[in-house]
Amino acid sequence: MNDLMSVVDWSRAQFALTAMYHWLFVPLTIGLSLIVAIMETIYVRTGDAKWKGITKFWMTLFGINFACGVATGIILEFEFGTNWSNYSWFVGDIFGAPLAIEGLLAFFMEATFVAVMFFGWKKVSKGFHLASTWLTALGVSLSALWILIANAWMQNPVGMRFDPSQMRNVMDNFWEVAFNAVAMNKFFHAVTSGWVLAAVFVVGVSSWLLWRKSNVEAAKKSMKVASWVGLAGAVLVAWTGDGSAVEVARVQPMKLAAMEGLYNGSRGQSLVALGVVNADKRPGDTQPEMHFSIDIPYGLSILATHDPNAFVPGINDLIDGIEINAAGDTVNTVSYAERIVLGKKAQDALRAYGEAEKTGDAEAMAAAQAVIDANFKYFGYGYLSSPEDAVPDVPLTFYSFRIMVMTGGYLLLLFVVLLFVSYRKTSVLEKGWLHWVGILSIPVVWICSQAGWIVAEAGRQPWVIQDVLPTGAAISDIPAGSVATTFWIFAVLFTLLLFAEISIMLRFISKSTGSDIEAAK
Amino acid sequence: MSIKDSAYKVWRFYADGFRGMTVGRSLWILILAKLAIFFLILKLFFFPDLLERDYDNDADRAQAVRENLTR
């Protein structure tokens, strides 16, 4: 069992490492493709060759990031087959179909339009080139759509039916999977967060050019475009984040409770703006939830339901079976202790189904199938030893959420200030302190972006598929040592890749500080 | 225009593009090295698809997963 636990821990650490490295590249590709498309549109509309030079400069940085990031997601698929074989079989078509569409779409769109973007400046018309740039931007976002649909299904498994004979989930409603409310919010939240990330990247690099007093006009023009994209992105991120909070309250209330460190819910529940969570607190004990907190009255009720007086359940309430339903009403559902019993019942029935299938006993198979169908909703709870096992890491989820919100709020403010000085106080754009604010904001936006994924993924633990399959049951029975070995291989490989990207980018930017970005070639 | 001419044009488009690259050349080396490491080393030696490798058909794979999930 100890070895098995190590396999779970190493497999989780490896997946987290590779997913987080992958997500260093992806949002920049999404956002920078949009910014480049806007810059090229300005060039085509104005005919001003300076904009062509600016477009080509950022397009090259897009290309460097694209090249470093491409195929880093493939590693996650390798891990499914080796470390997560139970999971990858169990999810069946639901994961396979969106990923297959993503692979095909990404390959054809990227192979065609990215090539025209980079090779087609002197080969195709201005209009066709511009269309290719926009289609590249659209293509990278659509690639993200399919992977996020697959991820959202794990958070809110809809449109599927479990087939005990195949031991897989079979998709019986593609549209329900594709238009899962969690998926839609997640998609727009992730894509618009990419706009913010790329906008900060452009602001940061432009600030560096301004600080070096190199290509000043190009840097100022770039900063202006990036600030508009960043502001639009930040507003949309906040809006879609609000939508995500409502969905989390509906389908993953335990995650919301962990995000708030909330154990005992109430009507008109306040939101912790700043606080120190009591990491020693456990469900059912009498310890305080927080060591210290500054609260926003009614904040959590508004965030979760848009009703300031609504009840928001805490961890203890959820364990007792108290939730809010789709209409926002408080309902007493099945307690977690009962869910564990029902989950074990479903598992026993699945075992009996397998035995009956071996002997060809159709009647026993039908009886077992009926029990599975009736209790499948709680199938995953059968793996838990106690209701407390269904609680995620509260401090990690709590602090990650606050880091995401606070850094996101800072970036929104940054774009407002940059737009103000770009139009009204242009002399401030020459100030060294502003340049350093821009440069130092680059790591901040990546921290914000990664913190968002930690909230989404650590906050849904212990589930790999919400309520149906816990992470501990999803893994393969393989030696922990082999997963640990590949963990370190990836750690070294991806770090080298990251250094390669940063070094190629810095070399390119440094070279550009000595030349004229605006001189279109 | 014949299919042959069109194919030649597409070929020229990519060939000229690759030939004219500056930063892109080192990027292509990076991409190819990365793909080689991923598929020829990691996938082949470290990341077998366990169920594909260990079982001959889907019925056996389903049975293995059932046993894993119900033991």
JSON list of N, CA and C in Angstrom, two decimals, chain A residues 368-394:
[
{"chain": "A", "resi": 368, "resn": "ALA", "atom": "N", "xyz": [-26.98, -7.22, -11.79]},
{"chain": "A", "resi": 368, "resn": "ALA", "atom": "CA", "xyz": [-25.81, -6.44, -11.38]},
{"chain": "A", "resi": 368, "resn": "ALA", "atom": "C", "xyz": [-25.81, -5.08, -12.08]},
{"chain": "A", "resi": 369, "resn": "GLN", "atom": "N", "xyz": [-26.17, -5.09, -13.36]},
{"chain": "A", "resi": 369, "resn": "GLN", "atom": "CA", "xyz": [-26.21, -3.82, -14.12]},
{"chain": "A", "resi": 369, "resn": "GLN", "atom": "C", "xyz": [-27.19, -2.83, -13.49]},
{"chain": "A", "resi": 370, "resn": "ALA", "atom": "N", "xyz": [-28.33, -3.35, -13.01]},
{"chain": "A", "resi": 370, "resn": "ALA", "atom": "CA", "xyz": [-29.34, -2.48, -12.40]},
{"chain": "A", "resi": 370, "resn": "ALA", "atom": "C", "xyz": [-28.77, -1.82, -11.13]},
{"chain": "A", "resi": 371, "resn": "VAL", "atom": "N", "xyz": [-28.03, -2.58, -10.35]},
{"chain": "A", "resi": 371, "resn": "VAL", "atom": "CA", "xyz": [-27.44, -2.02, -9.12]},
{"chain": "A", "resi": 371, "resn": "VAL", "atom": "C", "xyz": [-26.36, -0.99, -9.49]},
{"chain": "A", "resi": 372, "resn": "ILE", "atom": "N", "xyz": [-25.57, -1.32, -10.50]},
{"chain": "A", "resi": 372, "resn": "ILE", "atom": "CA", "xyz": [-24.52, -0.37, -10.94]},
{"chain": "A", "resi": 372, "resn": "ILE", "atom": "C", "xyz": [-25.16, 0.94, -11.39]},
{"chain": "A", "resi": 373, "resn": "ASP", "atom": "N", "xyz": [-26.19, 0.83, -12.25]},
{"chain": "A", "resi": 373, "resn": "ASP", "atom": "CA", "xyz": [-26.84, 2.03, -12.79]},
{"chain": "A", "resi": 373, "resn": "ASP", "atom": "C", "xyz": [-27.42, 2.89, -11.67]},
{"chain": "A", "resi": 374, "resn": "ALA", "atom": "N", "xyz": [-28.01, 2.23, -10.68]},
{"chain": "A", "resi": 374, "resn": "ALA", "atom": "CA", "xyz": [-28.67, 2.98, -9.60]},
{"chain": "A", "resi": 374, "resn": "ALA", "atom": "C", "xyz": [-27.67, 3.71, -8.72]},
{"chain": "A", "resi": 375, "resn": "ASN", "atom": "N", "xyz": [-26.45, 3.19, -8.62]},
{"chain": "A", "resi": 375, "resn": "ASN", "atom": "CA", "xyz": [-25.48, 3.76, -7.67]},
{"chain": "A", "resi": 375, "resn": "ASN", "atom": "C", "xyz": [-24.21, 4.32, -8.33]},
{"chain": "A", "resi": 376, "resn": "PHE", "atom": "N", "xyz": [-24.19, 4.33, -9.66]},
{"chain": "A", "resi": 376, "resn": "PHE", "atom": "CA", "xyz": [-22.95, 4.73, -10.34]},
{"chain": "A", "resi": 376, "resn": "PHE", "atom": "C", "xyz": [-22.54, 6.17, -10.01]},
{"chain": "A", "resi": 377, "resn": "LYS", "atom": "N", "xyz": [-23.55, 6.99, -9.74]},
{"chain": "A", "resi": 377, "resn": "LYS", "atom": "CA", "xyz": [-23.31, 8.39, -9.38]},
{"chain": "A", "resi": 377, "resn": "LYS", "atom": "C", "xyz": [-22.31, 8.51, -8.23]},
{"chain": "A", "resi": 378, "resn": "TYR", "atom": "N", "xyz": [-22.31, 7.51, -7.35]},
{"chain": "A", "resi": 378, "resn": "TYR", "atom": "CA", "xyz": [-21.43, 7.55, -6.17]},
{"chain": "A", "resi": 378, "resn": "TYR", "atom": "C", "xyz": [-20.32, 6.49, -6.24]},
{"chain": "A", "resi": 379, "resn": "PHE", "atom": "N", "xyz": [-20.09, 5.98, -7.44]},
{"chain": "A", "resi": 379, "resn": "PHE", "atom": "CA", "xyz": [-19.14, 4.88, -7.63]},
{"chain": "A", "resi": 379, "resn": "PHE", "atom": "C", "xyz": [-17.79, 5.19, -6.97]},
{"chain": "A", "resi": 380, "resn": "GLY", "atom": "N", "xyz": [-17.28, 6.38, -7.18]},
{"chain": "A", "resi": 380, "resn": "GLY", "atom": "CA", "xyz": [-15.95, 6.73, -6.69]},
{"chain": "A", "resi": 380, "resn": "GLY", "atom": "C", "xyz": [-15.86, 6.79, -5.18]},
{"chain": "A", "resi": 381, "resn": "TYR", "atom": "N", "xyz": [-16.97, 7.10, -4.52]},
{"chain": "A", "resi": 381, "resn": "TYR", "atom": "CA", "xyz": [-16.94, 7.21, -3.06]},
{"chain": "A", "resi": 381, "resn": "TYR", "atom": "C", "xyz": [-16.61, 5.86, -2.41]},
{"chain": "A", "resi": 382, "resn": "GLY", "atom": "N", "xyz": [-16.88, 4.78, -3.15]},
{"chain": "A", "resi": 382, "resn": "GLY", "atom": "CA", "xyz": [-16.59, 3.44, -2.63]},
{"chain": "A", "resi": 382, "resn": "GLY", "atom": "C", "xyz": [-15.11, 3.22, -2.36]},
{"chain": "A", "resi": 383, "resn": "TYR", "atom": "N", "xyz": [-14.25, 4.05, -2.95]},
{"chain": "A", "resi": 383, "resn": "TYR", "atom": "CA", "xyz": [-12.81, 3.90, -2.73]},
{"chain": "A", "resi": 383, "resn": "TYR", "atom": "C", "xyz": [-12.33, 4.66, -1.49]},
{"chain": "A", "resi": 384, "resn": "LEU", "atom": "N", "xyz": [-13.20, 5.53, -0.95]},
{"chain": "A", "resi": 384, "resn": "LEU", "atom": "CA", "xyz": [-12.77, 6.36, 0.18]},
{"chain": "A", "resi": 384, "resn": "LEU", "atom": "C", "xyz": [-12.93, 5.60, 1.49]},
{"chain": "A", "resi": 385, "resn": "SER", "atom": "N", "xyz": [-12.00, 5.87, 2.42]},
{"chain": "A", "resi": 385, "resn": "SER", "atom": "CA", "xyz": [-12.09, 5.21, 3.73]},
{"chain": "A", "resi": 385, "resn": "SER", "atom": "C", "xyz": [-13.04, 5.96, 4.65]},
{"chain": "A", "resi": 386, "resn": "SER", "atom": "N", "xyz": [-13.06, 7.27, 4.52]},
{"chain": "A", "resi": 386, "resn": "SER", "atom": "CA", "xyz": [-13.94, 8.08, 5.36]},
{"chain": "A", "resi": 386, "resn": "SER", "atom": "C", "xyz": [-14.34, 9.33, 4.59]},
{"chain": "A", "resi": 387, "resn": "PRO", "atom": "N", "xyz": [-15.41, 10.02, 5.02]},
{"chain": "A", "resi": 387, "resn": "PRO", "atom": "CA", "xyz": [-15.85, 11.23, 4.30]},
{"chain": "A", "resi": 387, "resn": "PRO", "atom": "C", "xyz": [-14.77, 12.30, 4.18]},
{"chain": "A", "resi": 388, "resn": "GLU", "atom": "N", "xyz": [-13.86, 12.35, 5.17]},
{"chain": "A", "resi": 388, "resn": "GLU", "atom": "CA", "xyz": [-12.79, 13.37, 5.14]},
{"chain": "A", "resi": 388, "resn": "GLU", "atom": "C", "xyz": [-11.87, 13.19, 3.93]},
{"chain": "A", "resi": 389, "resn": "ASP", "atom": "N", "xyz": [-11.82, 11.95, 3.41]},
{"chain": "A", "resi": 389, "resn": "ASP", "atom": "CA", "xyz": [-10.97, 11.70, 2.23]},
{"chain": "A", "resi": 389, "resn": "ASP", "atom": "C", "xyz": [-11.45, 12.48, 1.00]},
{"chain": "A", "resi": 390, "resn": "ALA", "atom": "N", "xyz": [-12.69, 12.97, 1.05]},
{"chain": "A", "resi": 390, "resn": "ALA", "atom": "CA", "xyz": [-13.24, 13.70, -0.10]},
{"chain": "A", "resi": 390, "resn": "ALA", "atom": "C", "xyz": [-12.92, 15.19, -0.06]},
{"chain": "A", "resi": 391, "resn": "VAL", "atom": "N", "xyz": [-12.12, 15.60, 0.94]},
{"chain": "A", "resi": 391, "resn": "VAL", "atom": "CA", "xyz": [-11.79, 17.03, 1.09]},
{"chain": "A", "resi": 391, "resn": "VAL", "atom": "C", "xyz": [-10.43, 17.29, 0.44]},
{"chain": "A", "resi": 392, "resn": "PRO", "atom": "N", "xyz": [-10.34, 18.27, -0.48]},
{"chain": "A", "resi": 392, "resn": "PRO", "atom": "CA", "xyz": [-9.03, 18.56, -1.08]},
{"chain": "A", "resi": 392, "resn": "PRO", "atom": "C", "xyz": [-8.10, 19.27, -0.10]},
{"chain": "A", "resi": 393, "resn": "ASP", "atom": "N", "xyz": [-6.89, 19.55, -0.57]},
{"chain": "A", "resi": 393, "resn": "ASP", "atom": "CA", "xyz": [-5.92, 20.28, 0.26]},
{"chain": "A", "resi": 393, "resn": "ASP", "atom": "C", "xyz": [-6.42, 21.73, 0.40]},
{"chain": "A", "resi": 394, "resn": "VAL", "atom": "N", "xyz": [-6.92, 22.05, 1.58]},
{"chain": "A", "resi": 394, "resn": "VAL", "atom": "CA", "xyz": [-7.56, 23.37, 1.76]},
{"chain": "A", "resi": 394, "resn": "VAL", "atom": "C", "xyz": [-6.56, 24.52, 1.65]}
]
